[in-house]
Coordinates of C-alpha atoms in Angstrom, one line a residue:
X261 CA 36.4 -79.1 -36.1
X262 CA 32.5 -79.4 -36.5
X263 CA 32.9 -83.2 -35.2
X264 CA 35.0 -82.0 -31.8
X265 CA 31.7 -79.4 -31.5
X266 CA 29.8 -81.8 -32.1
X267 CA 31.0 -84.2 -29.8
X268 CA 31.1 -81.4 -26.7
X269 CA 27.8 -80.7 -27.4
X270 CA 26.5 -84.6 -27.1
X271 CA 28.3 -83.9 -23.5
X272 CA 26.6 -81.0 -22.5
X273 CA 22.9 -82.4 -23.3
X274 CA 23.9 -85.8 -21.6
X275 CA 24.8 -84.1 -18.6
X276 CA 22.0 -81.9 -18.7
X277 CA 19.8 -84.5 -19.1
X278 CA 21.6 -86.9 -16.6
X279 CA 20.6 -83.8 -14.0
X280 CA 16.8 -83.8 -14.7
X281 CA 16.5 -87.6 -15.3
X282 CA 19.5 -89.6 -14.3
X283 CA 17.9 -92.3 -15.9
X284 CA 17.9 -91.5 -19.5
X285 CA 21.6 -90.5 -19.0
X286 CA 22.7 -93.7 -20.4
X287 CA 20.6 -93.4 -23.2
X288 CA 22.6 -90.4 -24.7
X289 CA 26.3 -92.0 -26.1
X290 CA 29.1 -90.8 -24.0
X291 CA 32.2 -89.9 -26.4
X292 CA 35.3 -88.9 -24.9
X293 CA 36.7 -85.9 -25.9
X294 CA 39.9 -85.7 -28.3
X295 CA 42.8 -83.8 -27.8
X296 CA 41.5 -81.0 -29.9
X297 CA 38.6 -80.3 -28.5
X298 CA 40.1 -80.1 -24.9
X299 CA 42.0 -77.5 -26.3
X300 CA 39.0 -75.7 -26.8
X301 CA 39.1 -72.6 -24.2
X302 CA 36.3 -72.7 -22.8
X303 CA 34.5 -68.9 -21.9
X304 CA 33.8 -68.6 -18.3
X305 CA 30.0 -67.6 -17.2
X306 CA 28.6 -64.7 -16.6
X307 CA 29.2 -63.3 -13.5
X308 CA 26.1 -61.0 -12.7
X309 CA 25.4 -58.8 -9.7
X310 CA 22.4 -58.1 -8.2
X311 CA 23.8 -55.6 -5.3
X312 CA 26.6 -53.4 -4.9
X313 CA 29.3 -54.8 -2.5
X314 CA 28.9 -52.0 0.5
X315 CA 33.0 -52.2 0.4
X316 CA 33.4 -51.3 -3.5
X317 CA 34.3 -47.4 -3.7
X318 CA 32.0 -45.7 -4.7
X319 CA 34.1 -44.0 -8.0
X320 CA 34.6 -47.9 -9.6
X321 CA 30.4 -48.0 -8.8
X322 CA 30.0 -45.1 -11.3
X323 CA 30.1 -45.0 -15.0
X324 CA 33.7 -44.1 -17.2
X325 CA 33.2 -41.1 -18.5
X326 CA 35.9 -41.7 -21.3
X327 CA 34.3 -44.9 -21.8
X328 CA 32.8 -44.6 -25.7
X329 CA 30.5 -47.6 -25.2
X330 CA 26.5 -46.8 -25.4
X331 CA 25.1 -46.6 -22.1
X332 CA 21.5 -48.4 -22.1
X333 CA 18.5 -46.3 -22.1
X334 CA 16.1 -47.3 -19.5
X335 CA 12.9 -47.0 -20.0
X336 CA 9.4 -47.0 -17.5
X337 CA 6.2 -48.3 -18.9
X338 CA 3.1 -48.4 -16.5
X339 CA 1.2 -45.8 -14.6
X340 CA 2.8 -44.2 -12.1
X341 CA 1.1 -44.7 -8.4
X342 CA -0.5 -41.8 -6.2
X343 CA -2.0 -40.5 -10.0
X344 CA 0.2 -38.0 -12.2
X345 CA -2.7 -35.4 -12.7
X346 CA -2.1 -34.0 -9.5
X347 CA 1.1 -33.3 -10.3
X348 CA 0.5 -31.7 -13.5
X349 CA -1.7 -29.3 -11.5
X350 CA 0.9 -28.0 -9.1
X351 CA 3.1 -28.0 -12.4
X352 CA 0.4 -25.8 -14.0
X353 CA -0.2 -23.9 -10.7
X354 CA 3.6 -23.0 -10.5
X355 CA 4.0 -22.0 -13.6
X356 CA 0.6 -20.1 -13.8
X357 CA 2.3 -18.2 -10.6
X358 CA 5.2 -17.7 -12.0
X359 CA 3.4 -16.3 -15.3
X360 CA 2.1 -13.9 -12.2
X361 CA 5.3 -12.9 -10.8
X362 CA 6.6 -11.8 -14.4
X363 CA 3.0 -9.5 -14.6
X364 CA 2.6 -6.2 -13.5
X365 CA -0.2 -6.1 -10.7
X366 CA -3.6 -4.8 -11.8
X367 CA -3.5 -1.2 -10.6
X368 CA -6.0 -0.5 -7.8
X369 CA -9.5 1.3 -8.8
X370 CA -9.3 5.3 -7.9
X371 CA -10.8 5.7 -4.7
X372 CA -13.3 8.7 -6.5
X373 CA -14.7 5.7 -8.5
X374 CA -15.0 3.0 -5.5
X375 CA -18.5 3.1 -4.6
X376 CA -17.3 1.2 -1.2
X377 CA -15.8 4.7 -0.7
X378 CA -19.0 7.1 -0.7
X379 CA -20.8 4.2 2.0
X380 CA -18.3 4.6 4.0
X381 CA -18.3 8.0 4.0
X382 CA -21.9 8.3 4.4
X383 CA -22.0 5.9 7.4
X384 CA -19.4 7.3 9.1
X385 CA -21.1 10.8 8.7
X386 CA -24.8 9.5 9.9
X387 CA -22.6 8.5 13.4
X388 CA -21.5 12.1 13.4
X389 CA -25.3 13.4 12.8
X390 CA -26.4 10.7 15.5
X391 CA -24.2 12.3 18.3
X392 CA -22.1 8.8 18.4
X393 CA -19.0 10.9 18.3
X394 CA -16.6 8.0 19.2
X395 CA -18.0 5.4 16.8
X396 CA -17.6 8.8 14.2
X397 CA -13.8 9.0 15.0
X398 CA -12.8 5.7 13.9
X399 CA -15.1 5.4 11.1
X400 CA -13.8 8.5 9.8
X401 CA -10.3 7.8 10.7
X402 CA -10.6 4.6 9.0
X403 CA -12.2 5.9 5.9
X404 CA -8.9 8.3 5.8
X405 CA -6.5 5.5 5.8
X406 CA -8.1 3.3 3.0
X407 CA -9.5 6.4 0.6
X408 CA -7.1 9.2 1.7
X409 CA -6.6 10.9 -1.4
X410 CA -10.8 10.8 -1.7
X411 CA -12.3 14.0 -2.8
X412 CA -14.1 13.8 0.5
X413 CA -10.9 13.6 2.9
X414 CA -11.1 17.0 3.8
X415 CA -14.0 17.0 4.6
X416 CA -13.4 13.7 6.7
X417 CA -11.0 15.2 8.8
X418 CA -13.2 18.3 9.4
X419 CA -15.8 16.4 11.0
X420 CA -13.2 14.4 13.0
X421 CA -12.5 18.2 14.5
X422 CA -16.1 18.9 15.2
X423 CA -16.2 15.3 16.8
X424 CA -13.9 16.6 19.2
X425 CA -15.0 19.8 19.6
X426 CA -18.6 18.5 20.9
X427 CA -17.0 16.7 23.3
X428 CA -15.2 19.9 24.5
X429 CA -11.5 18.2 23.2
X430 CA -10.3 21.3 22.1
X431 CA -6.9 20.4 21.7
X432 CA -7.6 17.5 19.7
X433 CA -10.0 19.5 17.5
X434 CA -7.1 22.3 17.1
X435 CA -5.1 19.5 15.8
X436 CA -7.3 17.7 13.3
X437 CA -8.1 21.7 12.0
X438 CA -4.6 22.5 12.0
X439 CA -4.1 19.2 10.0
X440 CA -6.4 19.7 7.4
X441 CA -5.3 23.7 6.6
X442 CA -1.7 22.1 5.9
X443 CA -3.0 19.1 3.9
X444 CA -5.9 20.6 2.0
X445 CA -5.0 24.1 1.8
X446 CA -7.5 25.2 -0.9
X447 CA -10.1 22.4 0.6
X448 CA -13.6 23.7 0.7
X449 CA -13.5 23.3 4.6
X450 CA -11.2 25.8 4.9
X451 CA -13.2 28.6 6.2
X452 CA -14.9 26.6 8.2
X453 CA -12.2 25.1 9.9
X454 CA -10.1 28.6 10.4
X455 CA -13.2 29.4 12.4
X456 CA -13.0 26.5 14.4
X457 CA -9.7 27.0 14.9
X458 CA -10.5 30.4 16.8
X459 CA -13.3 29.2 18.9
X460 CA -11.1 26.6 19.9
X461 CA -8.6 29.3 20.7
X462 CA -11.4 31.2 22.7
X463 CA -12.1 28.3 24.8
X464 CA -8.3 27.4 25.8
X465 CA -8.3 31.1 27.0
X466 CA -6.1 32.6 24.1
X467 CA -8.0 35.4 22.5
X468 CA -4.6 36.8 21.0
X469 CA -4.3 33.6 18.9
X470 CA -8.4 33.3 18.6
X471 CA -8.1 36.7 16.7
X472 CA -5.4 35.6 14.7
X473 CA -7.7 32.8 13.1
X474 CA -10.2 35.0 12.5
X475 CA -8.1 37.7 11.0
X476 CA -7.3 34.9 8.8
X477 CA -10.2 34.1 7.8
X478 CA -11.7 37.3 6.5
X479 CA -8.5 37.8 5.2
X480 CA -9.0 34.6 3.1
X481 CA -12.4 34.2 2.4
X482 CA -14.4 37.4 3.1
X483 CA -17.1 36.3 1.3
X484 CA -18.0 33.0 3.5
X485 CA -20.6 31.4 5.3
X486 CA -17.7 31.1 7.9
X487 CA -16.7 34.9 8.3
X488 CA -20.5 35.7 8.8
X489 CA -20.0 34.0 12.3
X490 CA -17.6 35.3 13.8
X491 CA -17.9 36.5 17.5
X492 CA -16.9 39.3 19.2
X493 CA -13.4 39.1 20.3
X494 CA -12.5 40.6 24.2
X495 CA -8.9 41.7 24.1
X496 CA -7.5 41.8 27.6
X497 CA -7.1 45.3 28.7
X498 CA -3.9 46.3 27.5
X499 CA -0.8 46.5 30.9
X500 CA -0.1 50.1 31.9
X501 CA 3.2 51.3 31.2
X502 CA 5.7 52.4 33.7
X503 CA 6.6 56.2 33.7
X504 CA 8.6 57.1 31.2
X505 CA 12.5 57.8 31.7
X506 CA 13.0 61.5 32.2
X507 CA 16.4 62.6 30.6
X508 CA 18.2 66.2 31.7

């Protein structure tokens, strides 16, 4: 056996050697092969491929997953182009953010504390003292919407009435009045703005409902600054009565 091998051996290295130099070929003794050693099966090459025929289905292209044999583990080495920190920054940023989402919002500063809120105020009430009535509305108004719960929102909306009322808007002055009795009923504008509300009433021409304001008010806060001015109310001279029915 080790002589056959031998000998198929001498035949492979002659004619490997007869296909790089063809002229040392004859150097290397030729031995026919025996019986035996033609016997030999020989294994057939490796058959490797490089591409995937387009035709093959695409299940005999996958793995066996009964198949017990190891599949290899492939493995990259090398830096990755374009740079992986960048990367691992919107990996941190993501998960930073979603850190956030699973945190309860810091809760917002009360508006008594903001000092952003006083400024405001105080700018929006220097347009009032400045006769720039319409500059006063919407500051004031917008001084409501971001601080309304602001110890000063009464007295926010009060000025909003006199804004209107200086520019002879009684309506609109009734309104922001009426608004702030029903939000700030024990406000410290309060007095103040139930007088309003009946000089308002006294220049729409309802002296009925002017009274009623200031019946109100003394009513409520006898005592005031507000119930020391107010005026005079002229009833209308009450409607005479027909005769009265006469009976038998």
């Amino acid at each position: 056996m080790r002589d056959e091998i031998d000998r198929i051996q001498t035949v492979r290295d002659r004619d490997a050697v007869e296909a790089l130099h063809p002229e040392a070929a004859d150097e290397i003794p030729f031995a026919a092969p025996t019986a035996a050693a033609a016997a030999i099966p020989m294994a057939p090459p490796p058959v490797v491929s490089l591409e995937q025929d387009p035709e093959t289905d695409v299940a005999e292209a996958l793995p066996d997953p009964e198949d017990p044999a190891p599949r290899p583990v492939i493995r990259m080495f090398g830096t990755v182009r374009g740079g992986g920190r960048n990367l691992f920054r919107a990996l941190d940023s993501t998960t930073q953010a979603s850190h956030d989402d699973d945190t309860d919002p810091p809760s917002p500063r009360p508006s008594a504390l903001d000092p952003d809120a006083k400024r405001a105020y105080d700018a929006a009430l220097s347009l009032v003292n400045s006769r720039q009535y319409g500059k006063a509305l919407d500051a004031l108004a917008a001084f409501l919407l971001k601080w309304p719960d602001h110890p000063y929102a009464n007295n926010a909306m009060y000025w909003r009435g006199e804004c209107y009322f200086a520019t002879a808007n009684y309506l609109r002055a009734s309104e922001q009045f009426e608004g702030l009795l029903l939000r700030f009923p024990a406000g410290s504008k309060v007095p103040d703005a139930l007088l309003k509300l009946g000089l308002c009433s006294q220049k729409l021409g309802n002296p009925t409902q002017a009274k009623a304001w200031f019946d109100q008010l003394v009513h409520q806060a006898p005592n005031s600054e507000a119930a020391r001015h107010i005026p005079s109310v002229t009833m209308p001279a009450a409607t005479p009565g027909g005769p009265s029915e006469v009976r038998p």
